[in-house]
Coordinates of C-alpha atoms in Angstrom, one line a residue:
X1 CA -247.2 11.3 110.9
X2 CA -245.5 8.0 110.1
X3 CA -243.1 6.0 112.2
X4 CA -239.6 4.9 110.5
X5 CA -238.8 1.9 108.8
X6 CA -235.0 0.9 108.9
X7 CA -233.4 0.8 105.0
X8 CA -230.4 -0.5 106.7
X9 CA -228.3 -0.6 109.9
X10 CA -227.5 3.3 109.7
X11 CA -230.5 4.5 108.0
X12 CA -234.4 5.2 108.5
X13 CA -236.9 6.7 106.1
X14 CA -240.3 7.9 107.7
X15 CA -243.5 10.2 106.3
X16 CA -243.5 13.4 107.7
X17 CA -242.9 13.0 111.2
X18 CA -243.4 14.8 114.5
X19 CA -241.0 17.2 115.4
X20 CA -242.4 16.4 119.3
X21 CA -241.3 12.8 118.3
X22 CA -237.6 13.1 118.0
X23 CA -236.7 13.0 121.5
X24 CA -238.2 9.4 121.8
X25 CA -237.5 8.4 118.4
X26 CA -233.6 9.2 119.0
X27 CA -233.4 6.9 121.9
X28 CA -235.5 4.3 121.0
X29 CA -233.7 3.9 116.8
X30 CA -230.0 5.7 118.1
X31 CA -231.1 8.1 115.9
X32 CA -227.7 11.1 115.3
X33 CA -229.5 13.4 112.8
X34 CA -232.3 14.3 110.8
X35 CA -232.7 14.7 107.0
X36 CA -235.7 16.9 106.1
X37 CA -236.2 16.5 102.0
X38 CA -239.8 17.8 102.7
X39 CA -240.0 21.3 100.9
X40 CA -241.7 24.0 103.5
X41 CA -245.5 24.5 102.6
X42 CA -245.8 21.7 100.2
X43 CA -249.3 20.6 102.4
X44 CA -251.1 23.1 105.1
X45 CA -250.3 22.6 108.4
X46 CA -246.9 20.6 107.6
X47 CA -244.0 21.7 110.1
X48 CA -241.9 23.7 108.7
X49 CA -238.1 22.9 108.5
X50 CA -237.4 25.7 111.0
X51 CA -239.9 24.0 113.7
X52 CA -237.9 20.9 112.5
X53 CA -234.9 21.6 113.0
X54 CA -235.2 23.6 116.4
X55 CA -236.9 20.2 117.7
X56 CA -234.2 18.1 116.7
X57 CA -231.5 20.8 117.9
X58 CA -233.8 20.3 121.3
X59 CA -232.9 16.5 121.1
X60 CA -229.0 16.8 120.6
X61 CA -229.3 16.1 117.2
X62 CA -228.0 17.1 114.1
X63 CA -230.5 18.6 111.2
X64 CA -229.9 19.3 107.4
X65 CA -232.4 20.3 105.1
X66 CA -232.3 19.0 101.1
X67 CA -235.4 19.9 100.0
X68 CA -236.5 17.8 96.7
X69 CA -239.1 18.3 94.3
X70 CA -239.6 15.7 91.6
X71 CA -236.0 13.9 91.3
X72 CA -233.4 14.7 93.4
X73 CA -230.3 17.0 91.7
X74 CA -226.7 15.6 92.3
X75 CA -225.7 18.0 94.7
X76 CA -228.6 17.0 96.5
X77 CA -228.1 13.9 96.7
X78 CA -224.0 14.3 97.4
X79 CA -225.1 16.2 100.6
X80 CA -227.2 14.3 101.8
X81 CA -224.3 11.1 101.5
X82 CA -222.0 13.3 103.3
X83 CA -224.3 14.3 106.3
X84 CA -225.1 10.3 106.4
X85 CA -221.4 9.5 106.5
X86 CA -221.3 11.1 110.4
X87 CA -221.2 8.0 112.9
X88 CA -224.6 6.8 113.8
X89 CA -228.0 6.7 112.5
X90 CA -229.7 8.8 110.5
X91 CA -233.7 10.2 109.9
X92 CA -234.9 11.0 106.8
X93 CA -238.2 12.3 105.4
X94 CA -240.3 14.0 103.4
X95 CA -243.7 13.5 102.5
X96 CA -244.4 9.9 102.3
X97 CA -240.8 8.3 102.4
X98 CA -240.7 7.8 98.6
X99 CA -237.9 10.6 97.8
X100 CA -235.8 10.4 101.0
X101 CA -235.7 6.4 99.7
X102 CA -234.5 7.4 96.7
X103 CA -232.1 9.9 97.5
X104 CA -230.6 7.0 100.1
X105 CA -230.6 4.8 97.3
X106 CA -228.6 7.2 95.1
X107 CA -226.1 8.1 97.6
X108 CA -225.4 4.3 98.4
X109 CA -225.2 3.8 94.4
X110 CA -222.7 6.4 94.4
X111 CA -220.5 4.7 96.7
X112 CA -220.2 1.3 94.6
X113 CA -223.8 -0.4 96.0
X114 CA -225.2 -3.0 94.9
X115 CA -228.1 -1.6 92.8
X116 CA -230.2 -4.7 93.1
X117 CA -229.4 -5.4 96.8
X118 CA -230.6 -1.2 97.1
X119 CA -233.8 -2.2 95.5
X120 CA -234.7 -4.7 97.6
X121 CA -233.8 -2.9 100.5
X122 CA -236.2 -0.4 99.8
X123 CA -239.4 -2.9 98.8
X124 CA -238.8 -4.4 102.2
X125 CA -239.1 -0.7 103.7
X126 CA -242.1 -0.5 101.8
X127 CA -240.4 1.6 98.7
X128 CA -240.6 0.8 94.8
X129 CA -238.0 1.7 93.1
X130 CA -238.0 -0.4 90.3
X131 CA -237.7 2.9 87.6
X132 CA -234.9 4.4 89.9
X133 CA -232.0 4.2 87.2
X134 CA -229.5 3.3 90.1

């Protein structure tokens, strides 16, 4: 389980995370909702979405769940930017961080920013994404 790292004011990426967590990660980050891209039984003895989202439910928060494999598909990525357009900040993971960083990266892109200033954002977080055709 990884803790999150902020991508920008509104936003945290994290490794899969603790569903027990979210209570304490909500007050200490402001965190509003959750964004699993983690696809159920992609490793043994991962939470499921379901466990998930009942755990952030338990926590007041809101919970979608955009599965990705691989790249993430427009319509993917288009829900995930509405879900983050809510007021407040926003959880989202999947295995290591890599694909909910790229889906960020995508949405923001899609909404006129600045590809470069994207890219950095996510090195700082920890996140390559140098190939990412933003």
């Amino acid at each position: 389980m990884s803790h999150p790292v902020a991508l920008n004011d509104t936003t945290y990426v994290a490794g899969q995370i603790d569903p027990a967590s979210l209570s304490s990660l909500a007050a200490e980050l402001g965190i509003r909702r959750v964004v699993s891209n983690r696809p159920d039984h992609e490793e043994p003895g991962q939470p499921t979405a379901e466990e998930v989202r009942q755990a952030a439910e338990a926590a007041g928060l809101d919970f979608l769940f955009a599965p990705v494999r691989g790249m993430p598909s427009p319509d993917a990525v288009a829900q995930t930017a509405a879900f983050m357009d809510q007021e407040g900040a926003t959880l989202m993971f999947c295995r290591s961080g890599m694909r909910s960083t790229v889906i960020w990266a995508l949405a923001e892109a899609s909404r006129g920013a600045d590809p470069t200033a994207l890219r950095q954002a996510a090195f700082e977080a920890g996140y390559d994404l140098t190939s990412l055709p933003l």
